[in-house]
Short mmCIF file of the C-alpha atoms (twelve columns), coordinates in Angstrom:
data_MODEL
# 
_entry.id   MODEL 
# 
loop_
_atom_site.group_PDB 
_atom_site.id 
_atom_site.type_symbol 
_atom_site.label_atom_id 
_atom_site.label_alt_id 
_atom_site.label_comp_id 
_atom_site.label_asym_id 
_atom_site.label_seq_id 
_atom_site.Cartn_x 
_atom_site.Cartn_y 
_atom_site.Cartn_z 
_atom_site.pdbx_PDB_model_num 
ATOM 1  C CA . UNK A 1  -9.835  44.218 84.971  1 
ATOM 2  C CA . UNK A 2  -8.255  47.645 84.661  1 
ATOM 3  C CA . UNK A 3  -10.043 48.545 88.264  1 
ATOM 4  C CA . UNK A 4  -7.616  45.491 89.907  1 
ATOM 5  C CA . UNK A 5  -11.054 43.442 91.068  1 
ATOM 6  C CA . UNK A 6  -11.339 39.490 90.444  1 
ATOM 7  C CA . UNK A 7  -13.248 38.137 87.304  1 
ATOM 8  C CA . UNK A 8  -15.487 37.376 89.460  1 
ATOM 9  C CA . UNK A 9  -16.357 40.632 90.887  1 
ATOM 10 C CA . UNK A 10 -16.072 42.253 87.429  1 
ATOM 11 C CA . UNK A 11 -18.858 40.047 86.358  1 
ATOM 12 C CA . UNK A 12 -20.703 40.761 89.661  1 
ATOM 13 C CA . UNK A 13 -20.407 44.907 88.794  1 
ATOM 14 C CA . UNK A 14 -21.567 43.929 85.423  1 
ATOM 15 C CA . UNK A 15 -24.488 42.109 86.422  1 
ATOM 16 C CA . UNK A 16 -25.530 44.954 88.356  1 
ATOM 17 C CA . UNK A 17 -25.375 47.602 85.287  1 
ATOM 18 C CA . UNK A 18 -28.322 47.428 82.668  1 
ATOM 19 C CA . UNK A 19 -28.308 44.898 79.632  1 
ATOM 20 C CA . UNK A 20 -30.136 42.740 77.261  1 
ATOM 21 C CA . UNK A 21 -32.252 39.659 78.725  1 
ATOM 22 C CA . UNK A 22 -29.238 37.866 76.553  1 
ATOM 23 C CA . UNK A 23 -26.524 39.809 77.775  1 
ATOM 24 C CA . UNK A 24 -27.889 38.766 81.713  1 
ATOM 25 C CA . UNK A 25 -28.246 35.725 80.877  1 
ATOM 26 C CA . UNK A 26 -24.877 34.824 79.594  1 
ATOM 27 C CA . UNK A 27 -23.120 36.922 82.948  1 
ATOM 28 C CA . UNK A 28 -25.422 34.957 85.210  1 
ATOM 29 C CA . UNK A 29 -24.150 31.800 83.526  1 
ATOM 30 C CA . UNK A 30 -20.436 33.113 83.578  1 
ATOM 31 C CA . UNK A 31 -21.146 34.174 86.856  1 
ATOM 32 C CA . UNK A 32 -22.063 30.547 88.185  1 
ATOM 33 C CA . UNK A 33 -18.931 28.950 86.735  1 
ATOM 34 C CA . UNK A 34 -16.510 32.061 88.450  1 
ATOM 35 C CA . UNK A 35 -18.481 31.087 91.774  1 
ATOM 36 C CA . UNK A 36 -17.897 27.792 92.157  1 
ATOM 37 C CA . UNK A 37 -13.912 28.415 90.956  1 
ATOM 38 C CA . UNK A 38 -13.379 31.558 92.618  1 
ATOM 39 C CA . UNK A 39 -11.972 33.205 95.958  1 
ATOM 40 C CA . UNK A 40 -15.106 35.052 96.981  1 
ATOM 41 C CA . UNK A 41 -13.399 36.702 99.877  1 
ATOM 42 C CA . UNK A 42 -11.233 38.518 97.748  1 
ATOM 43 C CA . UNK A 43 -12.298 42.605 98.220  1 
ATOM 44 C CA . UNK A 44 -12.152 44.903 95.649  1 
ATOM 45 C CA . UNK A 45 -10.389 49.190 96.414  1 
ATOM 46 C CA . UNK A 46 -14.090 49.817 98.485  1 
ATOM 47 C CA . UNK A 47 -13.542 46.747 100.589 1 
ATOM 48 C CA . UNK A 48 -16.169 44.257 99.320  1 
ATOM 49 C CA . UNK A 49 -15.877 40.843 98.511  1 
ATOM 50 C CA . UNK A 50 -17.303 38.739 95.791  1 
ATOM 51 C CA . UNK A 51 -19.856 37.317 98.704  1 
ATOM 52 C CA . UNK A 52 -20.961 40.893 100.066 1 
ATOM 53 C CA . UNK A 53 -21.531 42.122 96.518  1 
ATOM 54 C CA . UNK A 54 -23.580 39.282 95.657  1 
ATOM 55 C CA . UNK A 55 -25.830 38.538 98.458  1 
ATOM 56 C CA . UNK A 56 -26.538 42.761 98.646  1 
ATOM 57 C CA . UNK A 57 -27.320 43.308 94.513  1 
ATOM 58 C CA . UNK A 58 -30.325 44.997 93.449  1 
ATOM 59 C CA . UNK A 59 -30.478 42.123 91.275  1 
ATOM 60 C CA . UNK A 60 -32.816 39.652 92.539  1 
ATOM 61 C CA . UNK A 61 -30.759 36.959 89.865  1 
ATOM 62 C CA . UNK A 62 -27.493 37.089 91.402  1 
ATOM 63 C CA . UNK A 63 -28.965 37.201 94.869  1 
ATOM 64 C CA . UNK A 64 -30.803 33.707 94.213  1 
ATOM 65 C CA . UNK A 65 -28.014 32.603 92.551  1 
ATOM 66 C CA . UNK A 66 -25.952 33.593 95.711  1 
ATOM 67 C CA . UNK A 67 -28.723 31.763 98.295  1 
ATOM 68 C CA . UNK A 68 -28.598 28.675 95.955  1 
ATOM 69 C CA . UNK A 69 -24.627 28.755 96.360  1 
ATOM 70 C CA . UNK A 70 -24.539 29.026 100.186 1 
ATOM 71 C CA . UNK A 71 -27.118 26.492 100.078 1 
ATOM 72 C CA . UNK A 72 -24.831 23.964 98.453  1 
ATOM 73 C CA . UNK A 73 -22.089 25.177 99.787  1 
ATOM 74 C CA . UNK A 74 -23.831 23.631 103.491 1 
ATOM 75 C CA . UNK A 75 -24.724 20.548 101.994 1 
ATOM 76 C CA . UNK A 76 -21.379 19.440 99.866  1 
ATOM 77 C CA . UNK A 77 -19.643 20.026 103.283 1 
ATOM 78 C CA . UNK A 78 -17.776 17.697 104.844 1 
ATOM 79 C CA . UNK A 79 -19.755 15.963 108.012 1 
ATOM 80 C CA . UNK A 80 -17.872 17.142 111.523 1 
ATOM 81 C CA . UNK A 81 -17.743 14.987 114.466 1 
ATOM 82 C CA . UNK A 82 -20.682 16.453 116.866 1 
ATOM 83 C CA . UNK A 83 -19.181 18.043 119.975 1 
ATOM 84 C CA . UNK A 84 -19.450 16.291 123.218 1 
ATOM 85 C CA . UNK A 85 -18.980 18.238 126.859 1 
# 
């Protein structure tokens, strides 16, 4: 966007700015697609990254959307080797 931030973390500023229950709905599902395509540790000028502005938004939508993520994130994971002494 004109600021220099991600799609990503445009939609994420978006999110957190008022709008119709259709409006949030259509950024949340925007939102989803970006996350799953999308280098969240990308910052924007402050220093935050798609992840940090997520999991700290005053909207409780994009912060379950955000636990969901990290959630699958663990489980699509490849198994590692446990570690032996």
């Amino acid at each position: 966007d004109e600021n220099g931030d991600t799609a990503l973390l445009a939609v994420l500023k978006a999110l957190n700015k008022p709008q119709t229950a259709e409006e949030a709905s259509a950024l949340l599902g925007v939102a989803k697609l970006l996350c799953t395509r999308s280098d969240m540790t990308i910052a924007d000028a402050t220093g935050r990254s798609s992840f940090s502005l997520g999991r700290s938004s005053n909207n409780a939508n994009i912060r379950n959307m955000f636990q969901d993520l990290v959630l699958l994130m663990i489980q699509e994971r490849p198994p590692r080797p446990f570690w032996r002494r």
